Coordinates of C-alpha atoms in Angstrom, one line a residue:
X1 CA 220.0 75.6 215.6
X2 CA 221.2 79.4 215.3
X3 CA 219.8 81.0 218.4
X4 CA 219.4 85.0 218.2
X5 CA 220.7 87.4 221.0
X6 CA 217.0 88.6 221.8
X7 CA 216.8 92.1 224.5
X8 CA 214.3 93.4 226.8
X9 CA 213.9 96.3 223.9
X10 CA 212.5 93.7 221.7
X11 CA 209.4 93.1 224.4
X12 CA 209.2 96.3 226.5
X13 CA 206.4 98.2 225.5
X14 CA 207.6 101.8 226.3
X15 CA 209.9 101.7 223.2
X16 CA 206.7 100.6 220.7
X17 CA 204.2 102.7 219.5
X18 CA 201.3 101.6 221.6
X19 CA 197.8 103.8 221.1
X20 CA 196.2 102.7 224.2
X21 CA 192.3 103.3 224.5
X22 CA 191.4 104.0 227.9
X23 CA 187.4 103.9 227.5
X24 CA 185.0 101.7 228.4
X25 CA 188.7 99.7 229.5
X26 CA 191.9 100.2 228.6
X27 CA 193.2 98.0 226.0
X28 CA 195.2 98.1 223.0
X29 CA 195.9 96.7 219.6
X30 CA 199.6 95.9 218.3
X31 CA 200.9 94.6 215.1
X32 CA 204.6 93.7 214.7
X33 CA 205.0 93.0 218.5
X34 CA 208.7 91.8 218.0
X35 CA 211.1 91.7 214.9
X36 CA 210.0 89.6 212.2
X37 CA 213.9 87.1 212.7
X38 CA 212.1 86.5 216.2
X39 CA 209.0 86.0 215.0
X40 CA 209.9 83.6 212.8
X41 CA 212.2 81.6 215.5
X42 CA 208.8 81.5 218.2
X43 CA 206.5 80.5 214.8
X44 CA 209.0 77.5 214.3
X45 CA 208.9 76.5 218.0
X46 CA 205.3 77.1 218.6
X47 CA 204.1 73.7 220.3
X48 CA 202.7 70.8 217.8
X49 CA 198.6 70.5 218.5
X50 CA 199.7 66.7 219.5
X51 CA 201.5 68.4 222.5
X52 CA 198.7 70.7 223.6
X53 CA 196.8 68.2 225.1
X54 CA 194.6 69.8 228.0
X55 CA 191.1 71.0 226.9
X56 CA 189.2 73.9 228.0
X57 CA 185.3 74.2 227.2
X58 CA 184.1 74.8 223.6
X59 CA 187.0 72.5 222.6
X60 CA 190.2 74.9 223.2
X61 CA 193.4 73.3 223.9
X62 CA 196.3 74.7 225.5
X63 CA 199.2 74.1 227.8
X64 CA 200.3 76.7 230.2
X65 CA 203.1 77.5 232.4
X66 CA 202.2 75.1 235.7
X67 CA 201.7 72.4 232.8
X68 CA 205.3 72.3 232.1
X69 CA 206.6 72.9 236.1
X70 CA 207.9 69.2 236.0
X71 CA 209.7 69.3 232.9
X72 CA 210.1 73.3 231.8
X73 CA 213.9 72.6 231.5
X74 CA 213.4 69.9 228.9
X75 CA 210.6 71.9 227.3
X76 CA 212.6 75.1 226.8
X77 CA 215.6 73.4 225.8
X78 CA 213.5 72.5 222.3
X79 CA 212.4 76.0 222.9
X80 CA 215.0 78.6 223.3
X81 CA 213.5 81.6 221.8
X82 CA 210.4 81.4 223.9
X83 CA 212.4 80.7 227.3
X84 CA 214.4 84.1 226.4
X85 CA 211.3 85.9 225.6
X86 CA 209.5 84.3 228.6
X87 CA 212.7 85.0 231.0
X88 CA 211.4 88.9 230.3
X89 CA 208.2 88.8 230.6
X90 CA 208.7 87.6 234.0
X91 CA 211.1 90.1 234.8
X92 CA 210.2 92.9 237.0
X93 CA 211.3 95.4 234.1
X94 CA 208.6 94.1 232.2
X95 CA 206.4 94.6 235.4
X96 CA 207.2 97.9 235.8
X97 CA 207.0 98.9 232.3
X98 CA 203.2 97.7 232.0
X99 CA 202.4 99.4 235.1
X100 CA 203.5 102.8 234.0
X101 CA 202.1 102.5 230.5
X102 CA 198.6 101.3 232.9
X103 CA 198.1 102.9 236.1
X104 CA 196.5 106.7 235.1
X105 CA 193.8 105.0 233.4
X106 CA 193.3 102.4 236.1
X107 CA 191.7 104.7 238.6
X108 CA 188.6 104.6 237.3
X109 CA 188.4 100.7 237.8
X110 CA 190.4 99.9 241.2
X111 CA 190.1 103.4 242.6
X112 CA 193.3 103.6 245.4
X113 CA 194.3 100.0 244.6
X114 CA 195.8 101.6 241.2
X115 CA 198.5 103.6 243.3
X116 CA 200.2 100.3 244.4
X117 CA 203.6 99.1 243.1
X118 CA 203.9 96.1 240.8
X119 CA 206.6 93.5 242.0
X120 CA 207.1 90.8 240.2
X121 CA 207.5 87.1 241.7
X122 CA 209.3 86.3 243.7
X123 CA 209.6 89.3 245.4
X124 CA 209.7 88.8 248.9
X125 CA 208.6 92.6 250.5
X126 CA 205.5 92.2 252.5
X127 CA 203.0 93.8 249.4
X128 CA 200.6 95.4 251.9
X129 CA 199.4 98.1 251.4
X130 CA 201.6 99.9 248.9
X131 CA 203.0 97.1 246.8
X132 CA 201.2 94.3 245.0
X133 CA 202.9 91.1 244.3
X134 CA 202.3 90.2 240.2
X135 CA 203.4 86.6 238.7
X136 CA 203.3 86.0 234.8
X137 CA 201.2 82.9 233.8
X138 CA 201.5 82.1 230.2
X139 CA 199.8 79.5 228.0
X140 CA 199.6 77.9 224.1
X141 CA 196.7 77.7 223.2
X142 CA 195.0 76.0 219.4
X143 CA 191.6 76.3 218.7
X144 CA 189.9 74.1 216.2
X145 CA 186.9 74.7 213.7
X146 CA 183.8 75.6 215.3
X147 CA 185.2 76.1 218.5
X148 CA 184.4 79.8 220.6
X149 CA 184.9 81.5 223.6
X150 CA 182.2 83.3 224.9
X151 CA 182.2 87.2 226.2
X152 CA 183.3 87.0 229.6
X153 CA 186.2 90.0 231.5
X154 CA 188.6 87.1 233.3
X155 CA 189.3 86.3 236.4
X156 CA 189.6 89.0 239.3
X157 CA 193.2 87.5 240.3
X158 CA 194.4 88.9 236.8
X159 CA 195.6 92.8 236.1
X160 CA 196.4 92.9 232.3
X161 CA 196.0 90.2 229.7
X162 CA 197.8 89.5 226.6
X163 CA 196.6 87.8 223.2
X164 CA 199.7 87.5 220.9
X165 CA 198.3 85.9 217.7
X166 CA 201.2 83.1 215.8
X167 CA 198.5 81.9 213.6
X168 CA 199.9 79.0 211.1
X169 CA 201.3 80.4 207.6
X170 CA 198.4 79.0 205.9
X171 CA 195.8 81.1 208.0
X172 CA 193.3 83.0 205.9
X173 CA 191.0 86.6 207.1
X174 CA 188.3 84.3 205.9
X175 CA 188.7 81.5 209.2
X176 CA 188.2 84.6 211.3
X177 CA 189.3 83.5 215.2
X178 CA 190.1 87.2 215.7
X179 CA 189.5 88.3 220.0
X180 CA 186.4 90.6 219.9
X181 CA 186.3 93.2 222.3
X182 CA 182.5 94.1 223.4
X183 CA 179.6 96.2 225.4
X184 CA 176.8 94.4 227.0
X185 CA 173.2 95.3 225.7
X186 CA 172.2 95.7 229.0
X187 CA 174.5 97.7 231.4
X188 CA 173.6 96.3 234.3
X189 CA 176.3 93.3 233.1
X190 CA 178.6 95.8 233.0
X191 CA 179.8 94.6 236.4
X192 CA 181.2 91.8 236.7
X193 CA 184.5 91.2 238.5
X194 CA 183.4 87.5 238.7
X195 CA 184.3 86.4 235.6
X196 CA 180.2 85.4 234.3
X197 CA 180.0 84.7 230.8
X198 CA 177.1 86.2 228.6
X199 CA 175.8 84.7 225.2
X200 CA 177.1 86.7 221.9
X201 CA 173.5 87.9 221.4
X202 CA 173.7 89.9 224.4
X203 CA 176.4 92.2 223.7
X204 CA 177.5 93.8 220.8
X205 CA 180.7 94.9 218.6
X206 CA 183.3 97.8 220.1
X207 CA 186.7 96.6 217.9
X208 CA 187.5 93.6 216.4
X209 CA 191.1 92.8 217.0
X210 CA 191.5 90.5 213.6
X211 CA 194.1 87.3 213.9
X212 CA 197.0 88.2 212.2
X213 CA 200.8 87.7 212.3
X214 CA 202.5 88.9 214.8
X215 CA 199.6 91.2 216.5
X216 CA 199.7 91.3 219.7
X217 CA 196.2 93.0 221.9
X218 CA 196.4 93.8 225.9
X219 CA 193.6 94.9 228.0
X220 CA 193.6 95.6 231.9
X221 CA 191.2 93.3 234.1
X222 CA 188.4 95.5 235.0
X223 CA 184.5 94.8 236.0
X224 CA 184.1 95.5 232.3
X225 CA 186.7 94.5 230.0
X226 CA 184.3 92.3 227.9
X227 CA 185.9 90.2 225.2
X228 CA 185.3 87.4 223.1
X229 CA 186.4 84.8 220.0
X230 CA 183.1 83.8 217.7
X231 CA 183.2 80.6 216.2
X232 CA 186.1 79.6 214.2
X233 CA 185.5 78.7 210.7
X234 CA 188.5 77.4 210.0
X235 CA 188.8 74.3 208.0
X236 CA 189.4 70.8 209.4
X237 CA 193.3 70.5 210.5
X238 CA 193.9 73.7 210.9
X239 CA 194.0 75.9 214.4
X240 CA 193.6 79.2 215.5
X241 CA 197.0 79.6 217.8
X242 CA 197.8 82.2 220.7
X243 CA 200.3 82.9 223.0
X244 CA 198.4 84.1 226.0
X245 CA 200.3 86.0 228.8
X246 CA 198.7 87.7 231.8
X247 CA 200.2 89.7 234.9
X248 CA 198.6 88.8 238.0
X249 CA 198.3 87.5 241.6
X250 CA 200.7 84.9 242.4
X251 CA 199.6 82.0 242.0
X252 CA 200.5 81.2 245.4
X253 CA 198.2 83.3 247.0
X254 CA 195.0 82.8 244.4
X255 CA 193.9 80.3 246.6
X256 CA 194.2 81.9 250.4
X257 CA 191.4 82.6 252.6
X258 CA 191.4 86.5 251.7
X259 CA 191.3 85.5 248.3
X260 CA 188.5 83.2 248.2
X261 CA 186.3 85.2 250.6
X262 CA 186.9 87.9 247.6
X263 CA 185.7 86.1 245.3
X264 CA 182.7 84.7 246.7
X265 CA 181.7 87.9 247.4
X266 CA 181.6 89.3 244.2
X267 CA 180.3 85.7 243.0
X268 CA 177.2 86.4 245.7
X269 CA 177.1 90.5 245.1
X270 CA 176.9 89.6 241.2
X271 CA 175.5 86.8 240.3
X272 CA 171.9 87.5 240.4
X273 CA 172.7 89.0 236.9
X274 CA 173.6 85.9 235.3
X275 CA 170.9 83.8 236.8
X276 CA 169.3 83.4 233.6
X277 CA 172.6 82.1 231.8
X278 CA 173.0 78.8 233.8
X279 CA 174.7 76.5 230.9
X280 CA 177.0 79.0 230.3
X281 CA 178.0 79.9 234.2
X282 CA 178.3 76.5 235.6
X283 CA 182.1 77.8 236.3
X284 CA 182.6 81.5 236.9
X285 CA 185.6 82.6 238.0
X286 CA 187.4 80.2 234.7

């Protein structure tokens, strides 16, 4: 196997031509995320469906980064254009690079929370109050025929969320499994740091981020950063395949007693607005 000499410039963002939105949350839209020689090494090394065993509801598989803990060395070595690429999304210049491109349109959202420093794992500062410690979790993910994910903003441990779309060659507009990025009917969903999910009829269209080749989308965690994948209408034996990437809370700390007294909180503050959505909330916070 020929393996390519692949740089931070290939992944940072600051040297692509990113049109950010900023309203009702900022996200963006990006198509030819990395050069097409990479993009053609990660498509190649892209995990086989036989491999990507765990299942999600509504029938998505994927495997994510704490999958592989006891055996990333063996994994990567089968896989070493994605352990290059993944080596700089976990670096603290890629860190740093989304939180510049982020934090002026952040305010809005997390108010003096915005003004605090990124670090990336393992950093060992004490964050409070002026840094905040951010870990990358990453997953594959394959979604079959007929399979969705419903409108929901993520979890409140998260800051920014990428979709990088490596759909297989033989992927057609026509299967759709484009993300949807969407407005609740009602405002008063519109807040929703919880992570509730809402049936499709309840929101409606504000860009349609189509799955295509090397397109990669981002949007910030906010109490609003609705988004969605309808049904895929893909046929039998084929999948709609992501790379997923996220900056966040270390892991470490997602489940300490300041955490969790956050999120019930916001689970208690908010949930009286999904009360009539019960088979679709029987998990916030996923």
């Amino acid at each position: 196997m020929t393996i390519m000499e692949i740089t931070a410039d290939d992944i940072l963002l600051s040297g692509k031509n990113v049109a950010l939105q900023h309203e009702p949350f900022p996200y963006f839209e990006l198509d030819n995320f990395v050069p097409q020689e990479l993009y053609n090494k990660l498509q190649e090394e892209f995990p086989p469906t036989e491999e990507i065993t765990k299942v999600f509801t509504d029938h998505k598989k994927f495997i994510n980064s704490r999958d592989i803990e006891d055996y990333r060395e063996d994994f990567f070595a089968e896989r070493p254009h994605w352990k290059a690429v993944i080596e700089i999304l976990e670096s603290q210049e890629f860190a740093s690079d989304v939180e510049k491109m982020l934090r002026p349109h952040l305010f809005h959202h997390r108010y003096l929370g915005a003004l605090r420093k990124w670090c990336a794992y393992p950093d060992p500062a004490n964050p409070w109050p002026f840094k905040r410690r951010t870990q990358i979790g990453y997953e594959w993910s394959a979604m079959p025929p007929g399979s969705l994910v419903n409108p929901h903003t993520d979890k409140c441990s998260k800051m920014a969320t990428f979709v990088w779309h490596i759909p297989e060659r033989n992927w057609k507009p026509e299967f759709r499994g484009g993300t949807h990025f969407v407005t609740p009917k009602n405002a008063k969903y519109n807040a929703n740091w919880s992570n509730f999910k809402l049936p499709f009829d309840e929101v409606e269209p504000l860009h349609i981020s189509d799955a295509k080749q090397n397109r990669l989308i981002m949007f910030a965690k906010t109490a609003n950063s609705w988004h969605a994948v309808p049904p895929i209408e893909c046929p039998e034996g084929v999948w709609r395949r992501v790379f997923i990437f996220n900056i966040g809370m270390p892991f470490e700390d997602r489940s300490s007693f300041t955490q969790r007294a956050f999120e019930s909180y916001y689970r208690r503050t908010e949930g009286w607005r999904y009360k009539d959505f019960p088979e679709i909330n029987h998990k916030p916070g996923m």
